[in-house]
Amino acid sequence: MDLKARARRLTYLVHRWLGVAGCVLMLAWFLSGIVMLYVGYPKLTPAERYARLPVLAADAYPAPDAAGPRVLTSVRGEPSYVVSTPDGPRAWSARTGQPHGAVTAQMAVAEAGRFWPAGEPRYEGLVEEDRWTHSRGLDRHRPLHKVRMDGEPAGVLYVSSATGQVVLDAPLAQQRWNYAGAWLHWLYMARDRSVDPVWSWMVIVLSGLCTVLAASGAVVGVWRWRFRGRYKSGARTPYREAWMRWHHIAGLLFSAFVCTWIFSGLMSMNPGGIFSGSGPGPDRPAMAGPEHDASLADPQPVLQALRRAGFLAVELEWRWLAGEPYVVARDASADSRIVRQGTAGLAVQSSWQPEPVRNAARALFPDAPVHAQVLDRYDAYYYARHAEAMNGGAPRGLPVLRLDFDTAAADRVYVDLRTGEPVLSLSRAQRVGRWLFYFLHSWDLPALLDAGVGRDLALILLSLGGLALSATGIVLGARRLGWARDRQ
C-alpha cells in the first residue's frame, strides 16, 4: 500500500473512531450553544448593581483611615467607602470613618435582603467556590457567603466576605437553563476551582480531538461525493442506508461551520498561551500619575455639584489623570459624569476632552510613538455585548479614544472618555485571538450584532445542522460499537 493510500486509510479510521465518542460531545456543545444565545453564565453586571443602590445624600462623609483607590457607595444599608488595599478590598463606614469589620452571616443575610427585597433570605454558609462562582473576578472576595432567596423569583446571592457587598446573583431559572447551557458547554462538572489546569487541558485536548474529527469528516465527505457522474444507485453519495446518507449530506452542508466553530472553541482556551501578550502591558499607574492632590477628597461638595446638574449619584469613584484628581459619578441607570476642579468651582461634564487624555495616555508606553483616534462608533475590537454573552456586561462607552502604540507587540489601548479609564488593551497576538475565537465562535462584529434576530436565526440554523450531523454520527457510532462487540 503506497503512502497516499495509507494516508487515506488513516483519515477514514481517525474520523470513524474519534466520531464514536466525539459526536456525543459535539452534540452537547451545539445544544448548549443555542441555549447560551439567550441565557448566560451567572454574573452581576455593573448595570444590575447600580440599579439596586440608593441615591447618595449630599452629606458630610469622613474619609476612611486607609490609603488606596476608594469608592463611595452603599454597603450594609449605609453609605460606605470601599478601599482597595494590599490585602484586598475592605469597607469603611462613611458616617464614622471606621472599618466595618468582619462580615458575619447575619450581615450577609441582611445585605441579600436589601439587594433582593422580594425574596426570603436563607443563609447556607461560606463557600470558597461552587458551580456558579468560577469567575476569577470573585477571587478577591472569597470565601463567599451563600444566601438562598426563596419566593418568586427564587435564586442564590453571593456576598463578599471582604466588603459585605453582593457580588453575584444566580436566579433559579438561570441556574436551570445553565445546566443545558454554559455549565454544560464549558464542562464545568469537571472544574473545581477558578484556576484549574487539569480542567483547562482536558477541554483543550477534547476540543483538539473534535477539531480533528470535524476536519477529517469534511475531507472524507468530499472524497466520497461524486461531483462528476453518479454512483450505480443514481445518487452522488455512495451510501444507500439512510443514516449514512444523511450523515454524509449534513456533513457536506455544514462542515465549514462545524470545523470553524469547534476550532474557535479550542482557541477560546488560549492553548499554550499563544494569544497572551509578551510585553509588560500598559503602565496604568503612570497614566494616573501621583495621587498627591486632595482637593476633591470631600464628597459633599461633589454630590452637591452633581445635584445642581440634575444628576443623582449612587456611587462615586476617585481617580487621577496625570496627577489631576477627578471623580467618576454613576447613577442608578449606569450613566456617568465626571467632576473636576475648574476655575469657577467644581465642573460637571459628561466626558473628557480627548487632548488631556491622549497626553496622559502617552505614559502607558512612554518610549513608544502613538497614533490616537477618537471613535464615536464601535469597531471590530471595541464593542458592547448584551449581558448574557460571554464578554457581556462590561462597560463599553462612547466616545472612546483608540491609541495605537508602536511597540514590539503593537499594543492598542481603548480609553473610555466618559471615565478616563483604559478599559481594553490588546496586543497584536490578542487581536489575532479575537478573530480566531470571538468572531468564529460568536459572529460578534458590530454589523452582525446590529442584525439582531437575523444573526440569532442564522446561528440557530447552523447549530441545528451541527446537531443533525452529531446525532447521525452518534447512531453510526453506536452501530459500529455493536458491530465490533459482535465480532469479539
Coordinates of C-alpha atoms in Angstrom, one line a residue:
M1 CA 0.0 0.0 0.0
D2 CA 1.5 3.3 -1.1
L3 CA 1.8 6.4 1.1
K4 CA -1.2 8.1 -0.4
A5 CA -3.4 5.1 0.2
R6 CA -2.1 4.8 3.8
A7 CA -2.9 8.4 4.5
R8 CA -6.4 8.0 3.0
R9 CA -7.0 4.9 5.1
L10 CA -5.7 6.6 8.3
T11 CA -8.1 9.6 7.6
Y12 CA -11.1 7.2 7.5
L13 CA -10.0 5.4 10.7
V14 CA -9.4 8.6 12.6
H15 CA -12.8 10.0 11.6
R16 CA -14.6 6.8 12.4
W17 CA -13.2 6.1 15.8
L18 CA -13.0 9.8 17.0
G19 CA -16.6 10.1 16.0
V20 CA -17.7 7.3 18.3
A21 CA -17.3 9.5 21.4
G22 CA -16.7 12.8 19.8
C23 CA -20.2 13.2 18.3
V24 CA -21.7 12.9 21.8
L25 CA -19.6 15.8 23.0
M26 CA -20.2 17.9 19.9
L27 CA -24.0 17.3 20.2
A28 CA -23.8 18.7 23.8
W29 CA -21.8 21.7 22.6
F30 CA -24.2 22.6 19.8
L31 CA -27.3 22.2 22.0
S32 CA -25.8 24.2 24.9
G33 CA -24.5 26.8 22.4
I34 CA -28.1 27.5 21.3
V35 CA -29.1 28.0 25.0
M36 CA -26.2 30.4 25.6
L37 CA -27.5 32.7 22.9
Y38 CA -30.2 33.8 25.4
V39 CA -29.0 32.6 28.9
G40 CA -25.5 33.2 30.1
Y41 CA -23.4 32.1 33.0
P42 CA -24.4 33.9 36.2
K43 CA -22.8 37.3 36.6
L44 CA -23.6 40.6 38.4
T45 CA -23.2 43.3 35.8
P46 CA -22.4 46.9 36.8
A47 CA -25.9 48.0 35.5
E48 CA -27.6 45.4 37.8
R49 CA -25.5 46.6 40.8
Y50 CA -26.1 50.3 40.2
A51 CA -29.8 49.8 39.8
R52 CA -30.1 48.4 43.4
L53 CA -28.1 51.2 45.1
P54 CA -29.8 54.1 46.9
V55 CA -29.1 57.7 45.9
L56 CA -26.2 59.2 48.0
A57 CA -27.3 62.1 50.1
A58 CA -25.1 65.2 49.9
D59 CA -23.9 64.8 53.5
A60 CA -20.5 65.1 55.1
Y61 CA -18.7 61.8 54.9
P62 CA -15.4 61.4 56.9
A63 CA -12.6 60.0 54.8
P64 CA -11.5 56.4 55.7
D65 CA -8.3 55.9 57.6
A66 CA -6.8 53.9 54.8
A67 CA -4.7 54.5 51.7
G68 CA -5.6 53.3 48.3
P69 CA -8.2 53.8 45.5
R70 CA -11.6 54.3 47.0
V71 CA -15.3 54.3 46.1
L72 CA -18.2 55.8 48.0
T73 CA -21.2 53.5 47.7
S74 CA -23.7 51.8 49.9
V75 CA -22.9 48.7 51.9
R76 CA -24.8 47.2 54.9
G77 CA -27.6 49.7 54.5
E78 CA -25.4 52.8 54.9
P79 CA -23.0 55.0 52.8
S80 CA -19.6 53.3 52.9
Y81 CA -16.2 53.6 51.4
V82 CA -14.8 50.5 49.6
V83 CA -11.0 50.8 49.5
S84 CA -8.5 48.7 47.5
T85 CA -5.8 47.7 50.0
P86 CA -2.8 45.3 49.6
D87 CA -4.9 42.7 51.3
G88 CA -7.9 43.1 49.0
P89 CA -11.0 45.3 49.1
R90 CA -12.2 46.5 52.5
A91 CA -15.3 48.6 53.6
W92 CA -15.3 51.6 55.9
S93 CA -18.4 53.4 57.3
A94 CA -18.7 56.8 55.6
R95 CA -20.5 58.1 58.7
T96 CA -17.8 57.3 61.2
G97 CA -14.7 56.7 59.0
Q98 CA -14.2 53.4 60.9
P99 CA -13.7 50.0 59.3
H100 CA -16.9 47.9 59.1
G101 CA -15.0 44.8 60.3
A102 CA -15.7 41.1 59.6
V103 CA -18.8 40.2 57.5
T104 CA -21.0 38.0 59.6
A105 CA -23.7 35.6 58.4
Q106 CA -26.4 38.0 59.8
M107 CA -24.8 40.9 57.8
A108 CA -24.7 38.8 54.6
V109 CA -28.4 37.9 55.0
A110 CA -29.4 41.5 55.6
E111 CA -27.4 42.7 52.6
A112 CA -29.0 40.0 50.4
G113 CA -32.5 41.1 51.7
R114 CA -31.7 44.7 50.7
F115 CA -30.5 43.6 47.3
W116 CA -33.4 41.3 46.6
P117 CA -36.3 42.6 48.7
A118 CA -38.9 40.3 47.1
G119 CA -37.2 37.2 48.4
E120 CA -36.9 35.5 51.7
P121 CA -33.2 35.1 52.5
R122 CA -31.9 31.8 54.0
Y123 CA -28.2 31.5 54.9
E124 CA -26.3 28.5 53.5
G125 CA -22.8 29.1 54.8
L126 CA -19.4 30.1 53.4
V127 CA -18.2 28.7 50.1
E128 CA -14.8 29.0 48.5
E129 CA -16.2 28.1 45.2
D130 CA -19.1 26.2 43.6
R131 CA -20.6 25.6 40.2
W132 CA -21.7 29.3 39.7
T133 CA -18.6 31.1 41.2
H134 CA -15.7 30.0 39.0
S135 CA -15.0 33.6 37.8
R136 CA -11.5 34.9 38.6
G137 CA -13.0 38.3 39.3
L138 CA -14.5 36.8 42.5
D139 CA -11.1 35.7 43.9
R140 CA -10.6 38.8 46.0
H141 CA -14.0 38.4 47.7
R142 CA -13.5 34.7 48.7
P143 CA -14.8 33.0 50.7
L144 CA -18.3 33.9 49.7
H145 CA -21.4 34.0 51.9
K146 CA -24.1 32.0 50.1
V147 CA -27.6 33.2 50.7
R148 CA -30.6 31.3 49.1
M149 CA -33.5 33.5 48.2
D150 CA -36.9 31.9 48.5
G151 CA -40.0 33.3 46.9
E152 CA -40.8 34.5 43.4
P153 CA -38.4 34.8 41.7
A154 CA -36.1 32.5 43.6
G155 CA -32.3 32.2 43.4
V156 CA -29.0 32.5 45.2
L157 CA -27.0 35.5 46.1
Y158 CA -23.3 35.5 47.0
V159 CA -21.9 38.1 49.4
S160 CA -18.3 39.2 49.6
S161 CA -16.6 38.2 52.9
A162 CA -14.2 41.1 52.3
T163 CA -16.7 44.0 51.9
G164 CA -20.2 42.7 52.6
Q165 CA -21.4 43.6 49.1
V166 CA -23.5 41.3 46.9
V167 CA -21.0 40.2 44.1
L168 CA -23.1 37.6 42.2
D169 CA -26.7 36.8 41.6
A170 CA -27.9 33.5 40.2
P171 CA -31.7 33.3 39.7
L172 CA -33.1 29.8 39.9
A173 CA -34.4 30.0 36.3
Q174 CA -30.9 31.0 35.1
Q175 CA -29.4 28.1 37.1
R176 CA -31.7 25.6 35.5
W177 CA -31.1 26.8 32.0
N178 CA -27.3 26.8 32.7
Y179 CA -27.3 23.0 33.2
A180 CA -28.2 22.8 29.5
G181 CA -26.2 26.0 28.6
A182 CA -22.9 27.4 29.9
W183 CA -22.3 24.9 32.6
L184 CA -22.6 22.0 30.1
H185 CA -20.9 23.9 27.3
W186 CA -17.8 24.6 29.4
L187 CA -17.8 21.1 31.0
Y188 CA -17.9 22.8 34.4
M189 CA -18.9 19.5 36.1
A190 CA -15.1 18.7 35.8
R191 CA -13.9 22.0 37.2
D192 CA -13.5 22.6 41.0
R193 CA -11.7 25.9 41.2
S194 CA -11.2 29.2 39.3
V195 CA -7.6 28.2 38.3
D196 CA -7.8 24.5 37.3
P197 CA -5.0 23.3 34.9
V198 CA -6.4 19.8 34.8
W199 CA -9.8 21.1 33.6
S200 CA -8.1 23.5 31.1
W201 CA -6.0 20.8 29.5
M202 CA -8.9 18.4 29.4
V203 CA -11.0 21.0 27.4
I204 CA -8.0 21.7 25.2
V205 CA -7.4 18.1 24.4
L206 CA -11.1 17.3 23.8
S207 CA -11.6 20.4 21.6
G208 CA -8.4 19.5 19.7
L209 CA -9.7 15.9 19.1
C210 CA -13.1 17.2 18.0
T211 CA -11.4 19.6 15.6
V212 CA -9.5 16.7 14.0
L213 CA -12.8 14.8 13.9
A214 CA -14.6 17.6 12.1
A215 CA -11.8 18.3 9.7
S216 CA -11.3 14.6 8.8
G217 CA -15.0 14.3 8.3
A218 CA -15.0 17.2 5.9
V219 CA -12.2 15.6 3.9
V220 CA -13.8 12.2 3.8
G221 CA -17.2 13.7 2.8
V222 CA -15.6 15.5 -0.2
W223 CA -13.7 12.3 -1.2
R224 CA -16.9 10.2 -1.2
W225 CA -19.1 12.8 -3.1
R226 CA -19.3 12.4 -6.9
F227 CA -19.1 15.9 -8.2
R228 CA -19.0 14.4 -11.7
G229 CA -21.1 11.5 -12.6
R230 CA -23.1 9.3 -10.2
Y231 CA -22.9 6.0 -8.4
K232 CA -24.8 3.0 -9.7
S233 CA -27.7 4.0 -7.4
G234 CA -28.0 7.2 -9.4
A235 CA -27.0 9.3 -6.3
R236 CA -23.9 11.3 -5.8
T237 CA -23.4 9.8 -2.4
P238 CA -22.4 6.1 -2.2
Y239 CA -24.4 5.4 0.9
R240 CA -27.8 3.7 0.4
E241 CA -28.5 3.3 4.1
A242 CA -30.5 6.4 5.4
W243 CA -28.3 7.2 8.5
M244 CA -25.1 7.1 6.5
R245 CA -26.6 9.1 3.6
W246 CA -27.9 11.8 5.8
H247 CA -24.7 12.0 7.8
H248 CA -22.8 12.4 4.6
I249 CA -25.1 15.1 3.2
A250 CA -25.3 17.0 6.5
G251 CA -21.5 16.9 6.8
L252 CA -21.1 18.5 3.3
L253 CA -23.7 21.2 4.1
F254 CA -22.4 22.2 7.5
S255 CA -18.8 21.1 7.6
A256 CA -17.4 24.6 7.2
F257 CA -19.4 25.9 10.1
V258 CA -18.7 22.8 12.3
C259 CA -15.0 22.9 11.7
T260 CA -14.6 26.7 12.4
W261 CA -16.9 26.6 15.4
I262 CA -15.1 23.6 17.1
F263 CA -11.7 25.1 16.2
S264 CA -12.7 28.5 17.7
G265 CA -13.8 26.8 20.8
L266 CA -10.3 25.3 21.1
M267 CA -8.9 28.8 20.6
S268 CA -11.0 30.1 23.5
M269 CA -8.8 28.2 25.8
N270 CA -5.7 30.1 24.6
P271 CA -3.7 26.8 24.3
G272 CA -0.1 27.2 25.3
G273 CA -0.7 30.9 25.9
I274 CA -0.4 31.6 22.2
F275 CA -2.5 34.8 22.4
S276 CA -1.0 36.1 25.7
G277 CA 0.8 39.4 25.4
S278 CA 4.6 39.0 25.5
G279 CA 5.3 42.6 26.6
P280 CA 4.8 44.3 30.0
G281 CA 1.5 45.8 29.1
P282 CA 0.3 49.3 29.7
D283 CA 1.5 51.2 32.8
R284 CA -1.8 52.3 34.2
P285 CA -0.4 53.9 37.4
A286 CA 1.9 56.0 35.2
M287 CA -1.1 57.3 33.3
A288 CA -2.9 58.2 36.6
G289 CA 0.2 60.0 37.9
P290 CA 1.0 60.9 41.5
E291 CA -2.1 60.9 43.8
H292 CA -0.9 63.9 45.9
D293 CA -3.7 66.4 45.2
A294 CA -6.6 66.0 47.7
S295 CA -8.7 69.0 46.5
L296 CA -11.7 66.7 45.7
A297 CA -11.3 64.4 48.8
D298 CA -14.5 65.7 50.4
P299 CA -17.5 64.1 48.7
Q300 CA -20.1 66.6 50.0
P301 CA -19.4 69.4 47.5
V302 CA -19.0 66.8 44.7
L303 CA -22.5 65.5 45.5
Q304 CA -23.9 69.0 45.7
A305 CA -22.5 69.9 42.3
L306 CA -23.9 66.8 40.8
R307 CA -27.4 67.6 42.2
R308 CA -27.2 71.1 40.8
A309 CA -26.5 69.5 37.4
G310 CA -29.6 67.2 37.9
F311 CA -27.5 64.0 38.4
L312 CA -28.5 61.7 41.3
A313 CA -25.3 59.7 42.0
V314 CA -25.4 56.3 43.7
E315 CA -21.7 55.8 43.6
L316 CA -18.5 58.0 43.5
E317 CA -15.1 56.8 42.4
W318 CA -11.9 58.8 42.9
R319 CA -9.4 58.8 40.1
W320 CA -6.4 60.7 38.8
L321 CA -5.3 61.6 35.3
A322 CA -1.7 62.7 35.0
G323 CA -1.8 63.8 38.7
E324 CA -5.1 65.7 38.3
P325 CA -7.8 64.3 40.6
Y326 CA -11.4 63.8 39.4
V327 CA -14.4 61.9 40.5
V328 CA -16.5 59.5 38.3
A329 CA -20.1 59.5 39.4
R330 CA -22.7 56.9 38.4
D331 CA -26.4 56.9 38.8
A332 CA -28.9 54.0 39.0
S333 CA -29.2 53.8 35.2
A334 CA -25.4 53.2 34.9
D335 CA -25.0 56.7 33.3
S336 CA -21.9 58.6 34.4
R337 CA -20.5 62.1 35.0
I338 CA -17.0 63.4 35.6
V339 CA -16.5 66.0 38.4
R340 CA -13.3 68.2 38.2
Q341 CA -11.9 71.2 39.8
G342 CA -12.5 74.2 37.5
T343 CA -11.5 77.8 37.6
A344 CA -15.0 78.8 38.8
G345 CA -15.5 75.8 41.2
L346 CA -16.4 72.2 40.5
A347 CA -17.3 71.4 36.9
V348 CA -19.6 68.5 36.0
Q349 CA -19.1 67.1 32.5
S350 CA -20.3 64.1 30.6
S351 CA -16.8 63.1 29.3
W352 CA -13.2 64.1 29.0
Q353 CA -11.9 66.1 26.1
P354 CA -9.5 63.9 24.0
E355 CA -6.4 66.0 24.3
P356 CA -5.6 65.7 28.1
V357 CA -6.4 62.0 28.0
R358 CA -4.1 61.5 25.0
N359 CA -1.3 63.4 26.7
A360 CA -1.7 61.4 29.9
A361 CA -2.0 58.1 28.0
R362 CA 1.5 58.5 26.5
A363 CA 2.7 57.3 29.9
L364 CA 1.2 53.9 29.2
F365 CA 4.1 53.1 26.9
P366 CA 6.4 56.1 27.5
D367 CA 9.1 55.2 24.9
A368 CA 6.7 54.3 22.0
P369 CA 5.2 56.6 19.4
V370 CA 1.4 56.6 19.4
H371 CA -1.3 57.3 17.0
A372 CA -4.6 58.5 18.6
Q373 CA -8.1 58.5 17.1
V374 CA -11.5 59.3 18.7
L375 CA -14.2 56.8 17.9
D376 CA -17.9 57.6 18.2
R377 CA -18.8 54.2 16.8
Y378 CA -17.7 50.7 17.8
D379 CA -15.0 48.9 15.8
A380 CA -14.1 45.3 15.4
Y381 CA -12.3 45.1 18.8
Y382 CA -14.2 47.6 21.0
Y383 CA -17.9 46.9 21.1
A384 CA -20.8 46.2 23.5
R385 CA -22.5 42.8 24.1
H386 CA -25.7 42.0 25.9
A387 CA -25.4 40.7 29.5
E388 CA -25.9 37.1 28.6
A389 CA -22.8 37.0 26.3
M390 CA -19.5 35.5 27.4
N391 CA -17.9 39.0 27.3
G392 CA -21.2 40.8 28.1
G393 CA -21.9 43.3 30.8
A394 CA -18.6 45.0 30.6
P395 CA -19.0 48.8 30.2
R396 CA -18.1 49.8 26.7
G397 CA -18.9 53.5 26.4
L398 CA -18.6 56.0 23.6
P399 CA -16.8 58.2 22.6
V400 CA -13.6 56.2 23.1
L401 CA -10.0 57.2 22.4
R402 CA -8.1 54.5 20.5
L403 CA -4.4 54.6 20.9
D404 CA -2.1 52.5 18.7
F405 CA 1.4 52.3 20.2
D406 CA 4.5 51.5 18.1
T407 CA 5.7 48.8 20.5
A408 CA 7.1 45.4 19.6
A409 CA 3.7 43.9 20.4
A410 CA 1.8 46.6 18.5
D411 CA -0.2 47.4 21.6
R412 CA -3.6 49.0 21.2
V413 CA -5.4 50.7 24.1
Y414 CA -9.0 52.0 24.3
V415 CA -9.7 54.7 26.8
D416 CA -13.4 55.4 27.7
L417 CA -13.7 59.2 27.5
R418 CA -16.7 59.1 29.8
T419 CA -14.5 57.9 32.7
G420 CA -10.9 58.4 31.5
E421 CA -10.2 54.7 32.2
P422 CA -8.3 52.4 29.9
V423 CA -11.0 49.7 29.5
L424 CA -9.4 47.5 26.9
S425 CA -5.8 46.7 26.0
L426 CA -4.9 44.3 23.2
S427 CA -1.5 43.2 21.8
R428 CA -1.2 42.0 18.2
A429 CA -1.4 38.4 19.4
Q430 CA -4.6 39.2 21.4
R431 CA -6.1 40.8 18.4
V432 CA -5.4 37.6 16.3
G433 CA -7.0 35.6 19.1
R434 CA -10.1 37.9 18.9
W435 CA -10.7 36.7 15.3
L436 CA -9.9 33.1 15.9
F437 CA -12.2 32.8 19.0
Y438 CA -14.8 35.5 19.4
F439 CA -15.5 36.1 15.7
L440 CA -15.5 32.5 14.6
H441 CA -17.5 31.4 17.6
S442 CA -19.9 34.2 18.2
W443 CA -20.1 36.2 14.9
D444 CA -19.7 39.3 17.0
L445 CA -18.7 42.0 14.5
P446 CA -20.8 45.2 15.3
A447 CA -22.5 45.0 12.0
L448 CA -23.6 41.4 12.6
L449 CA -24.6 42.2 16.2
D450 CA -26.8 45.0 14.8
A451 CA -28.6 42.4 12.7
G452 CA -30.2 41.2 16.0
V453 CA -32.7 38.4 15.4
G454 CA -31.3 37.7 11.9
R455 CA -27.9 36.8 13.4
D456 CA -29.6 34.6 16.0
L457 CA -31.6 32.7 13.4
A458 CA -28.6 32.1 11.3
L459 CA -26.6 30.8 14.3
I460 CA -29.5 28.6 15.4
L461 CA -30.0 27.2 11.9
L462 CA -26.3 26.3 11.6
S463 CA -26.3 24.9 15.1
L464 CA -29.2 22.7 14.2
G465 CA -27.2 21.4 11.2
G466 CA -24.4 20.6 13.6
L467 CA -26.9 18.8 15.9
A468 CA -28.1 16.7 12.9
L469 CA -24.6 15.9 11.9
S470 CA -23.7 14.9 15.5
A471 CA -26.9 12.9 16.1
T472 CA -26.5 10.8 12.9
G473 CA -22.8 10.3 14.0
I474 CA -24.0 9.0 17.4
V475 CA -26.2 6.4 15.7
L476 CA -23.5 5.3 13.4
G477 CA -21.0 5.2 16.3
A478 CA -23.4 3.1 18.3
R479 CA -23.8 0.7 15.4
R480 CA -20.0 0.5 15.0
L481 CA -19.5 -0.4 18.6
G482 CA -22.2 -3.0 18.4
W483 CA -20.6 -4.5 15.2
A484 CA -17.2 -4.5 16.9
R485 CA -18.7 -6.2 20.0
D486 CA -20.4 -8.9 17.9
R487 CA -17.1 -9.8 16.3
Q488 CA -15.4 -10.4 19.6

